[in-house]
Each structure stands twice: as C-alpha cells, then as structure tokens.
Amino acid sequence: MRIAFITDIHANLEALKAVLADIDLIGVDRLVCLGDIVGYGADPQACVDIIAERVAHGAIAVKGNHDAAMSLGVAGMSRAAANALVWTTAQVDAVGCRFLADLPMVHAEADRLYVHASPNDPLAWGYVFDTADALDAFAATDARLIFCGHTHMPALFHAPTGVLGAGDALSFWPEGAVEVTLAPTRRYLAVIGSVGQPRDGDPSACWGLYDEEKQTLAWRRLPYDVATAQAKIRAAGLPERLWMRLAAGR
Ligand code: ZN
C-alpha cells in the first residue's frame, strides 16, 4: 500500500490543489489528512469541502487544533491565529463545521498511528520538536510508525523497538525532497510538514509518501501559486503576518 500524507493545509486552496494534483498524478492507495484543514488562510470552506469529499471516498482525516477551535474556541492561541479563527468560523457553513467537529483525534491501522500533534495526550496539542518529545510519543503508543503534523517542520525521529530510555531517540531534518528507507528494527515518528503554511524556510508545499512494501518514506516539495494565496488573505483583511510568511516559508 502507498499512502499520501497531507497536513496543516490551513485554508490554502492553491497549495492544497497543487498537492492533490501531484498525489493524484503519482497515484496512491490511500490519502491521510493529519489535521488543521482551516485557520490562517483565505479558503476554509473550499478546503473543508475538498477534504470532506475525499473522506467520503475513503480518505482518512484526523482533527487539528485549528479544526477543534472552530467549535471549542480560541483559548491558548496566538493573536493572529485567534483573529483568523474568528474570521474562519464565519466563513464555514454548518455542514463544514459539523465535519470538522466530528473528526477523530487519532486513527490507528496496521502498525501505524495518525495524529495531528502527539499521541502523548493528543488533546494537549503538544509539539514534537525534539527527541525528548519523540520519546514521550513513542511511550504513548505501541504503533511502530507515528505520522503527525502540527509543527510545520518536516522531521523524522527514530528509536529502537523495545523499552526506551533517555538518549535512545535520534532525529533527522529533511531539507527539500528527501526519501528515507525505514529499518524493520526501529520505530519512527514522521512529522510531515505543512501543505499550506511551511515554516522550515522553504515556501513550497510539503506532503509525505509512505510505501509500505518498500518501507520508504519520502517528503515531497511542490511550488504553488503563493502570490494568489497571499492576495486572498490580504483581501480578506486577515493579519499581515499570515500572508507575508507564505513567501518566506517561515
Ligand atoms: Zn497547523
């Protein structure tokens, strides 16, 4: 089975369309959306409609913190994120809001776990930024492979199977398009990187391709129409930082 992973779309329709076109061109057996369909960008309704349609045809989606905030409120969010969420809530229809509210927090299948933030207390929305965070994540699940988003920073954390202690996890930070081969004797936590608001200094949209038979995981980067996405955010009157950062990928 070949699985495409997308996450942190953040209502960026231009980036989402480019990534889905790439995925459909390559051809995969499954699409998994790791959350944050909305927030920050100018096209929340269109992005929710596209993901809901994919889910109706067999894709899997889990809930992100921005998706959750649509129904739970903006407590704990940055000012720009909170402003964007208030705007976003007014843009999405009742069916779309219901879809976001009904998304599961985690999804497990075979030896894999899909979650937006960390399997270690998913509702706490903790970030997996370093090997200590990864060890907490590994301790919280038996899954050999964990796929997540949330940090908008492509990363791969890995550790031996079995009981883990401090120092047992290693990290790898993919730059650009990178493919790695996974070892059967190790566990992995893959942070896929953001479709619609990359923050690793590369403005191109990111998605992940996992090949179960070959045991490979690839991060793919894709240029998209950044200028149009920026112009829409500007026209919506959303905070300047939200469109400025798309060009820098930070
Ligand atoms: Zn996000």
PDB file of C-alpha atoms and ligand atoms in Angstrom:
ATOM      1  CA  MET A   1       0.000   0.000   0.000  1.00  0.00           C
ATOM      2  CA  ARG A   2       1.164   3.519  -0.813  1.00  0.00           C
ATOM      3  CA  ILE A   3      -0.176   6.250   1.445  1.00  0.00           C
ATOM      4  CA  ALA A   4      -0.083  10.018   0.859  1.00  0.00           C
ATOM      5  CA  PHE A   5       0.053  12.194   3.977  1.00  0.00           C
ATOM      6  CA  ILE A   6      -1.032  15.811   3.990  1.00  0.00           C
ATOM      7  CA  THR A   7      -1.310  18.109   6.997  1.00  0.00           C
ATOM      8  CA  ASP A   8      -1.618  21.732   8.051  1.00  0.00           C
ATOM      9  CA  ILE A   9      -3.446  22.836   4.929  1.00  0.00           C
ATOM     10  CA  HIS A  10      -4.603  25.964   6.747  1.00  0.00           C
ATOM     11  CA  ALA A  11      -7.227  27.019   4.209  1.00  0.00           C
ATOM     12  CA  ASN A  12      -4.610  27.484   1.492  1.00  0.00           C
ATOM     13  CA  LEU A  13      -6.580  26.329  -1.564  1.00  0.00           C
ATOM     14  CA  GLU A  14      -3.772  26.989  -4.050  1.00  0.00           C
ATOM     15  CA  ALA A  15      -1.345  24.791  -2.091  1.00  0.00           C
ATOM     16  CA  LEU A  16      -3.949  22.082  -1.487  1.00  0.00           C
ATOM     17  CA  LYS A  17      -4.908  21.871  -5.160  1.00  0.00           C
ATOM     18  CA  ALA A  18      -1.247  21.632  -6.222  1.00  0.00           C
ATOM     19  CA  VAL A  19      -0.519  18.886  -3.691  1.00  0.00           C
ATOM     20  CA  LEU A  20      -3.627  16.845  -4.542  1.00  0.00           C
ATOM     21  CA  ALA A  21      -2.818  17.107  -8.259  1.00  0.00           C
ATOM     22  CA  ASP A  22       0.672  15.752  -7.521  1.00  0.00           C
ATOM     23  CA  ILE A  23      -0.758  12.945  -5.376  1.00  0.00           C
ATOM     24  CA  ASP A  24      -3.352  12.009  -7.997  1.00  0.00           C
ATOM     25  CA  LEU A  25      -0.683  12.054 -10.718  1.00  0.00           C
ATOM     26  CA  ILE A  26       1.560   9.687  -8.771  1.00  0.00           C
ATOM     27  CA  GLY A  27      -1.390   7.513  -7.758  1.00  0.00           C
ATOM     28  CA  VAL A  28      -1.676   6.256  -4.169  1.00  0.00           C
ATOM     29  CA  ASP A  29      -3.866   3.715  -2.404  1.00  0.00           C
ATOM     30  CA  ARG A  30      -4.837   5.995   0.452  1.00  0.00           C
ATOM     31  CA  LEU A  31      -4.889   9.653   1.428  1.00  0.00           C
ATOM     32  CA  VAL A  32      -4.457  10.629   5.082  1.00  0.00           C
ATOM     33  CA  CYS A  33      -5.043  14.194   6.275  1.00  0.00           C
ATOM     34  CA  LEU A  34      -3.369  14.838   9.635  1.00  0.00           C
ATOM     35  CA  GLY A  35      -5.433  17.903  10.511  1.00  0.00           C
ATOM     36  CA  ASP A  36      -5.529  21.690  10.530  1.00  0.00           C
ATOM     37  CA  ILE A  37      -7.612  21.961   7.390  1.00  0.00           C
ATOM     38  CA  VAL A  38      -8.597  25.511   8.394  1.00  0.00           C
ATOM     39  CA  GLY A  39      -7.068  28.547  10.105  1.00  0.00           C
ATOM     40  CA  TYR A  40      -4.725  31.293   8.738  1.00  0.00           C
ATOM     41  CA  GLY A  41      -5.714  31.021   5.044  1.00  0.00           C
ATOM     42  CA  ALA A  42      -8.495  32.529   2.942  1.00  0.00           C
ATOM     43  CA  ASP A  43     -10.338  29.445   1.655  1.00  0.00           C
ATOM     44  CA  PRO A  44     -11.564  27.419   4.635  1.00  0.00           C
ATOM     45  CA  GLN A  45     -14.891  26.388   3.078  1.00  0.00           C
ATOM     46  CA  ALA A  46     -13.330  25.167  -0.179  1.00  0.00           C
ATOM     47  CA  CYS A  47     -10.611  23.243   1.667  1.00  0.00           C
ATOM     48  CA  VAL A  48     -13.122  21.624   4.046  1.00  0.00           C
ATOM     49  CA  ASP A  49     -15.321  20.660   1.070  1.00  0.00           C
ATOM     50  CA  ILE A  50     -12.366  19.057  -0.746  1.00  0.00           C
ATOM     51  CA  ILE A  51     -11.207  17.043   2.277  1.00  0.00           C
ATOM     52  CA  ALA A  52     -14.780  16.018   3.177  1.00  0.00           C
ATOM     53  CA  GLU A  53     -15.248  14.790  -0.391  1.00  0.00           C
ATOM     54  CA  ARG A  54     -12.010  12.784  -0.195  1.00  0.00           C
ATOM     55  CA  VAL A  55     -13.077  11.305   3.152  1.00  0.00           C
ATOM     56  CA  ALA A  56     -16.413  10.285   1.592  1.00  0.00           C
ATOM     57  CA  HIS A  57     -14.321   8.326  -0.932  1.00  0.00           C
ATOM     58  CA  GLY A  58     -12.108   6.518   1.577  1.00  0.00           C
ATOM     59  CA  ALA A  59      -9.546   9.065   2.784  1.00  0.00           C
ATOM     60  CA  ILE A  60      -8.783   9.297   6.500  1.00  0.00           C
ATOM     61  CA  ALA A  61      -8.683  12.602   8.363  1.00  0.00           C
ATOM     62  CA  VAL A  62      -7.911  13.429  11.994  1.00  0.00           C
ATOM     63  CA  LYS A  63      -8.571  16.645  13.888  1.00  0.00           C
ATOM     64  CA  GLY A  64      -6.106  19.519  14.238  1.00  0.00           C
ATOM     65  CA  ASN A  65      -6.116  22.192  16.919  1.00  0.00           C
ATOM     66  CA  HIS A  66      -7.452  24.812  14.488  1.00  0.00           C
ATOM     67  CA  ASP A  67     -10.208  22.423  13.384  1.00  0.00           C
ATOM     68  CA  ALA A  68     -11.071  21.835  17.054  1.00  0.00           C
ATOM     69  CA  ALA A  69     -11.044  25.546  17.885  1.00  0.00           C
ATOM     70  CA  MET A  70     -13.867  26.089  15.392  1.00  0.00           C
ATOM     71  CA  SER A  71     -16.224  24.518  17.910  1.00  0.00           C
ATOM     72  CA  LEU A  72     -14.284  24.883  21.183  1.00  0.00           C
ATOM     73  CA  GLY A  73     -12.991  28.460  20.967  1.00  0.00           C
ATOM     74  CA  VAL A  74      -9.582  30.088  20.583  1.00  0.00           C
ATOM     75  CA  ALA A  75      -8.195  29.826  24.131  1.00  0.00           C
ATOM     76  CA  GLY A  76      -4.413  29.372  24.101  1.00  0.00           C
ATOM     77  CA  MET A  77      -3.937  30.532  20.508  1.00  0.00           C
ATOM     78  CA  SER A  78      -1.692  33.350  19.319  1.00  0.00           C
ATOM     79  CA  ARG A  79      -3.400  36.648  18.480  1.00  0.00           C
ATOM     80  CA  ALA A  80      -3.034  36.150  14.703  1.00  0.00           C
ATOM     81  CA  ALA A  81      -4.329  32.584  14.928  1.00  0.00           C
ATOM     82  CA  ALA A  82      -7.270  33.660  17.102  1.00  0.00           C
ATOM     83  CA  ASN A  83      -8.167  36.540  14.748  1.00  0.00           C
ATOM     84  CA  ALA A  84      -8.043  34.195  11.779  1.00  0.00           C
ATOM     85  CA  LEU A  85     -10.173  31.625  13.590  1.00  0.00           C
ATOM     86  CA  VAL A  86     -12.925  34.131  14.364  1.00  0.00           C
ATOM     87  CA  TRP A  87     -12.968  35.106  10.671  1.00  0.00           C
ATOM     88  CA  THR A  88     -12.828  31.443   9.593  1.00  0.00           C
ATOM     89  CA  THR A  89     -15.751  30.435  11.796  1.00  0.00           C
ATOM     90  CA  ALA A  90     -17.953  32.922   9.932  1.00  0.00           C
ATOM     91  CA  GLN A  91     -16.860  31.510   6.546  1.00  0.00           C
ATOM     92  CA  VAL A  92     -17.625  27.816   7.009  1.00  0.00           C
ATOM     93  CA  ASP A  93     -21.181  26.509   6.661  1.00  0.00           C
ATOM     94  CA  ALA A  94     -22.939  24.252   9.170  1.00  0.00           C
ATOM     95  CA  VAL A  95     -22.110  21.068   7.252  1.00  0.00           C
ATOM     96  CA  GLY A  96     -18.436  22.013   7.170  1.00  0.00           C
ATOM     97  CA  CYS A  97     -18.380  22.902  10.874  1.00  0.00           C
ATOM     98  CA  ARG A  98     -20.030  19.561  11.684  1.00  0.00           C
ATOM     99  CA  PHE A  99     -17.426  17.723   9.579  1.00  0.00           C
ATOM    100  CA  LEU A 100     -14.573  19.416  11.480  1.00  0.00           C
ATOM    101  CA  ALA A 101     -16.200  18.833  14.877  1.00  0.00           C
ATOM    102  CA  ASP A 102     -16.723  15.137  14.103  1.00  0.00           C
ATOM    103  CA  LEU A 103     -13.127  14.427  13.054  1.00  0.00           C
ATOM    104  CA  PRO A 104     -11.439  11.826  15.292  1.00  0.00           C
ATOM    105  CA  MET A 105      -8.370  12.781  17.335  1.00  0.00           C
ATOM    106  CA  VAL A 106      -6.381   9.717  16.274  1.00  0.00           C
ATOM    107  CA  HIS A 107      -6.646   6.904  13.759  1.00  0.00           C
ATOM    108  CA  ALA A 108      -4.752   3.628  14.033  1.00  0.00           C
ATOM    109  CA  GLU A 109      -4.330   0.974  11.350  1.00  0.00           C
ATOM    110  CA  ALA A 110      -1.832  -1.892  10.985  1.00  0.00           C
ATOM    111  CA  ASP A 111       1.411  -0.737  12.699  1.00  0.00           C
ATOM    112  CA  ARG A 112       0.637   2.950  12.154  1.00  0.00           C
ATOM    113  CA  LEU A 113      -0.887   5.780  14.182  1.00  0.00           C
ATOM    114  CA  TYR A 114      -2.107   9.050  12.708  1.00  0.00           C
ATOM    115  CA  VAL A 115      -2.452  12.103  14.966  1.00  0.00           C
ATOM    116  CA  HIS A 116      -2.168  15.862  14.470  1.00  0.00           C
ATOM    117  CA  ALA A 117       0.093  16.748  17.426  1.00  0.00           C
ATOM    118  CA  SER A 118       1.443  13.921  19.622  1.00  0.00           C
ATOM    119  CA  PRO A 119      -0.036  10.577  20.672  1.00  0.00           C
ATOM    120  CA  ASN A 120       1.069  11.590  24.158  1.00  0.00           C
ATOM    121  CA  ASP A 121      -2.179  13.300  25.252  1.00  0.00           C
ATOM    122  CA  PRO A 122      -3.396  14.368  21.765  1.00  0.00           C
ATOM    123  CA  LEU A 123      -5.843  16.929  23.187  1.00  0.00           C
ATOM    124  CA  ALA A 124      -2.955  18.798  24.860  1.00  0.00           C
ATOM    125  CA  TRP A 125      -1.679  19.601  21.318  1.00  0.00           C
ATOM    126  CA  GLY A 126       1.976  19.175  22.348  1.00  0.00           C
ATOM    127  CA  TYR A 127       4.645  19.797  19.706  1.00  0.00           C
ATOM    128  CA  VAL A 128       7.181  17.134  18.745  1.00  0.00           C
ATOM    129  CA  PHE A 129      10.237  19.322  18.251  1.00  0.00           C
ATOM    130  CA  ASP A 130      13.000  17.194  19.759  1.00  0.00           C
ATOM    131  CA  THR A 131      13.995  13.670  20.729  1.00  0.00           C
ATOM    132  CA  ALA A 132      12.573  14.052  24.265  1.00  0.00           C
ATOM    133  CA  ASP A 133       9.154  14.877  22.774  1.00  0.00           C
ATOM    134  CA  ALA A 134       9.534  11.901  20.429  1.00  0.00           C
ATOM    135  CA  LEU A 135      10.318   9.541  23.330  1.00  0.00           C
ATOM    136  CA  ASP A 136       7.118  10.703  25.075  1.00  0.00           C
ATOM    137  CA  ALA A 137       5.236   9.990  21.855  1.00  0.00           C
ATOM    138  CA  PHE A 138       6.755   6.523  21.429  1.00  0.00           C
ATOM    139  CA  ALA A 139       5.905   5.687  25.066  1.00  0.00           C
ATOM    140  CA  ALA A 140       2.249   6.590  24.476  1.00  0.00           C
ATOM    141  CA  THR A 141       1.562   4.022  21.722  1.00  0.00           C
ATOM    142  CA  ASP A 142       2.536   0.549  20.529  1.00  0.00           C
ATOM    143  CA  ALA A 143       2.419   1.702  16.913  1.00  0.00           C
ATOM    144  CA  ARG A 144       5.763   1.274  15.141  1.00  0.00           C
ATOM    145  CA  LEU A 145       5.109   4.248  12.875  1.00  0.00           C
ATOM    146  CA  ILE A 146       3.610   7.546  14.033  1.00  0.00           C
ATOM    147  CA  PHE A 147       2.626  10.164  11.471  1.00  0.00           C
ATOM    148  CA  CYS A 148       1.866  13.694  12.638  1.00  0.00           C
ATOM    149  CA  GLY A 149       1.930  17.364  11.719  1.00  0.00           C
ATOM    150  CA  HIS A 150       1.403  20.456  13.902  1.00  0.00           C
ATOM    151  CA  THR A 151       4.966  21.856  13.974  1.00  0.00           C
ATOM    152  CA  HIS A 152       5.030  22.633  10.215  1.00  0.00           C
ATOM    153  CA  MET A 153       8.659  21.407  10.332  1.00  0.00           C
ATOM    154  CA  PRO A 154       9.450  18.209   8.394  1.00  0.00           C
ATOM    155  CA  ALA A 155      11.262  15.822  10.730  1.00  0.00           C
ATOM    156  CA  LEU A 156      11.896  12.149  11.372  1.00  0.00           C
ATOM    157  CA  PHE A 157      12.522  10.805  14.871  1.00  0.00           C
ATOM    158  CA  HIS A 158      13.526   7.195  15.330  1.00  0.00           C
ATOM    159  CA  ALA A 159      14.421   4.774  18.096  1.00  0.00           C
ATOM    160  CA  PRO A 160      14.979   1.045  18.605  1.00  0.00           C
ATOM    161  CA  THR A 161      11.964  -1.158  19.260  1.00  0.00           C
ATOM    162  CA  GLY A 162      11.548  -2.248  22.899  1.00  0.00           C
ATOM    163  CA  VAL A 163      11.870  -0.371  26.162  1.00  0.00           C
ATOM    164  CA  LEU A 164      13.307   3.095  25.568  1.00  0.00           C
ATOM    165  CA  GLY A 165      15.438   5.287  27.799  1.00  0.00           C
ATOM    166  CA  ALA A 166      16.760   8.832  27.567  1.00  0.00           C
ATOM    167  CA  GLY A 167      19.091   9.191  24.595  1.00  0.00           C
ATOM    168  CA  ASP A 168      17.547   6.328  22.626  1.00  0.00           C
ATOM    169  CA  ALA A 169      15.848   8.558  20.039  1.00  0.00           C
ATOM    170  CA  LEU A 170      17.598  10.195  17.087  1.00  0.00           C
ATOM    171  CA  SER A 171      16.374  12.973  14.806  1.00  0.00           C
ATOM    172  CA  PHE A 172      16.668  13.768  11.107  1.00  0.00           C
ATOM    173  CA  TRP A 173      15.517  17.006   9.485  1.00  0.00           C
ATOM    174  CA  PRO A 174      14.732  16.534   5.782  1.00  0.00           C
ATOM    175  CA  GLU A 175      15.567  19.518   3.568  1.00  0.00           C
ATOM    176  CA  GLY A 176      13.785  19.639   0.238  1.00  0.00           C
ATOM    177  CA  ALA A 177      12.614  16.411  -1.373  1.00  0.00           C
ATOM    178  CA  VAL A 178      14.103  13.514   0.586  1.00  0.00           C
ATOM    179  CA  GLU A 179      13.414   9.777   0.667  1.00  0.00           C
ATOM    180  CA  VAL A 180      14.485   7.520   3.519  1.00  0.00           C
ATOM    181  CA  THR A 181      14.336   3.755   3.921  1.00  0.00           C
ATOM    182  CA  LEU A 182      12.868   2.592   7.219  1.00  0.00           C
ATOM    183  CA  ALA A 183      14.600  -0.201   9.164  1.00  0.00           C
ATOM    184  CA  PRO A 184      12.385  -3.027  10.488  1.00  0.00           C
ATOM    185  CA  THR A 185      14.201  -2.944  13.844  1.00  0.00           C
ATOM    186  CA  ARG A 186      13.352   0.695  14.534  1.00  0.00           C
ATOM    187  CA  ARG A 187      10.300   2.817  15.352  1.00  0.00           C
ATOM    188  CA  TYR A 188       9.647   6.121  13.626  1.00  0.00           C
ATOM    189  CA  LEU A 189       7.756   9.334  14.225  1.00  0.00           C
ATOM    190  CA  ALA A 190       7.423  11.297  10.990  1.00  0.00           C
ATOM    191  CA  VAL A 191       6.423  14.955  11.029  1.00  0.00           C
ATOM    192  CA  ILE A 192       5.188  15.507   7.511  1.00  0.00           C
ATOM    193  CA  GLY A 193       5.446  19.293   7.125  1.00  0.00           C
ATOM    194  CA  SER A 194       2.782  21.750   6.071  1.00  0.00           C
ATOM    195  CA  VAL A 195       0.808  21.935   2.844  1.00  0.00           C
ATOM    196  CA  GLY A 196      -0.390  25.498   3.300  1.00  0.00           C
ATOM    197  CA  GLN A 197       1.972  27.300   5.672  1.00  0.00           C
ATOM    198  CA  PRO A 198       5.513  25.832   5.601  1.00  0.00           C
ATOM    199  CA  ARG A 199       7.788  27.112   8.370  1.00  0.00           C
ATOM    200  CA  ASP A 200      11.121  25.456   7.577  1.00  0.00           C
ATOM    201  CA  GLY A 201      12.382  28.235   5.320  1.00  0.00           C
ATOM    202  CA  ASP A 202      11.148  26.524   2.144  1.00  0.00           C
ATOM    203  CA  PRO A 203       7.910  28.144   0.872  1.00  0.00           C
ATOM    204  CA  SER A 204       6.944  25.152  -1.274  1.00  0.00           C
ATOM    205  CA  ALA A 205       4.055  22.949  -0.175  1.00  0.00           C
ATOM    206  CA  CYS A 206       5.027  19.722   1.584  1.00  0.00           C
ATOM    207  CA  TRP A 207       3.483  16.260   1.607  1.00  0.00           C
ATOM    208  CA  GLY A 208       4.614  12.762   2.516  1.00  0.00           C
ATOM    209  CA  LEU A 209       4.574   9.469   0.602  1.00  0.00           C
ATOM    210  CA  TYR A 210       4.878   6.211   2.533  1.00  0.00           C
ATOM    211  CA  ASP A 211       5.413   2.953   0.640  1.00  0.00           C
ATOM    212  CA  GLU A 212       4.526   0.022   2.889  1.00  0.00           C
ATOM    213  CA  GLU A 213       6.082  -2.670   0.676  1.00  0.00           C
ATOM    214  CA  LYS A 214       9.354  -0.848   0.026  1.00  0.00           C
ATOM    215  CA  GLN A 215       9.435   0.628   3.560  1.00  0.00           C
ATOM    216  CA  THR A 216      10.300   4.048   2.245  1.00  0.00           C
ATOM    217  CA  LEU A 217       9.082   7.447   3.335  1.00  0.00           C
ATOM    218  CA  ALA A 218       9.502  10.465   1.094  1.00  0.00           C
ATOM    219  CA  TRP A 219       8.952  14.153   1.768  1.00  0.00           C
ATOM    220  CA  ARG A 220       7.888  15.860  -1.436  1.00  0.00           C
ATOM    221  CA  ARG A 221       8.022  19.636  -2.032  1.00  0.00           C
ATOM    222  CA  LEU A 222       5.922  21.418  -4.564  1.00  0.00           C
ATOM    223  CA  PRO A 223       5.900  25.019  -5.764  1.00  0.00           C
ATOM    224  CA  TYR A 224       2.417  26.517  -5.970  1.00  0.00           C
ATOM    225  CA  ASP A 225       0.755  29.862  -6.658  1.00  0.00           C
ATOM    226  CA  VAL A 226       1.897  31.653  -3.486  1.00  0.00           C
ATOM    227  CA  ALA A 227       1.002  35.111  -4.853  1.00  0.00           C
ATOM    228  CA  THR A 228      -2.674  34.233  -5.304  1.00  0.00           C
ATOM    229  CA  ALA A 229      -2.905  32.661  -1.837  1.00  0.00           C
ATOM    230  CA  GLN A 230      -1.296  35.792  -0.379  1.00  0.00           C
ATOM    231  CA  ALA A 231      -3.597  38.170  -2.271  1.00  0.00           C
ATOM    232  CA  LYS A 232      -6.684  36.367  -0.975  1.00  0.00           C
ATOM    233  CA  ILE A 233      -5.526  36.519   2.653  1.00  0.00           C
ATOM    234  CA  ARG A 234      -4.794  40.223   2.218  1.00  0.00           C
ATOM    235  CA  ALA A 235      -8.169  40.884   0.612  1.00  0.00           C
ATOM    236  CA  ALA A 236      -9.895  39.096   3.495  1.00  0.00           C
ATOM    237  CA  GLY A 237      -8.349  41.606   5.901  1.00  0.00           C
ATOM    238  CA  LEU A 238      -6.525  38.928   7.884  1.00  0.00           C
ATOM    239  CA  PRO A 239      -3.318  39.810   9.791  1.00  0.00           C
ATOM    240  CA  GLU A 240      -0.399  40.859   7.566  1.00  0.00           C
ATOM    241  CA  ARG A 241       1.914  38.248   9.012  1.00  0.00           C
ATOM    242  CA  LEU A 242      -0.326  35.474   7.674  1.00  0.00           C
ATOM    243  CA  TRP A 243       0.242  36.366   4.022  1.00  0.00           C
ATOM    244  CA  MET A 244       3.796  37.713   4.438  1.00  0.00           C
ATOM    245  CA  ARG A 245       5.124  34.463   5.836  1.00  0.00           C
ATOM    246  CA  LEU A 246       3.919  32.334   2.884  1.00  0.00           C
ATOM    247  CA  ALA A 247       6.604  33.778   0.599  1.00  0.00           C
ATOM    248  CA  ALA A 248       9.362  33.134   3.120  1.00  0.00           C
ATOM    249  CA  GLY A 249       8.116  29.774   4.307  1.00  0.00           C
ATOM    250  CA  ARG A 250       8.662  30.870   7.928  1.00  0.00           C
TER     251      ARG A 250
HETATM  252 ZN    ZN B   1      -1.002  23.880  11.829  1.00  0.00          ZN
END
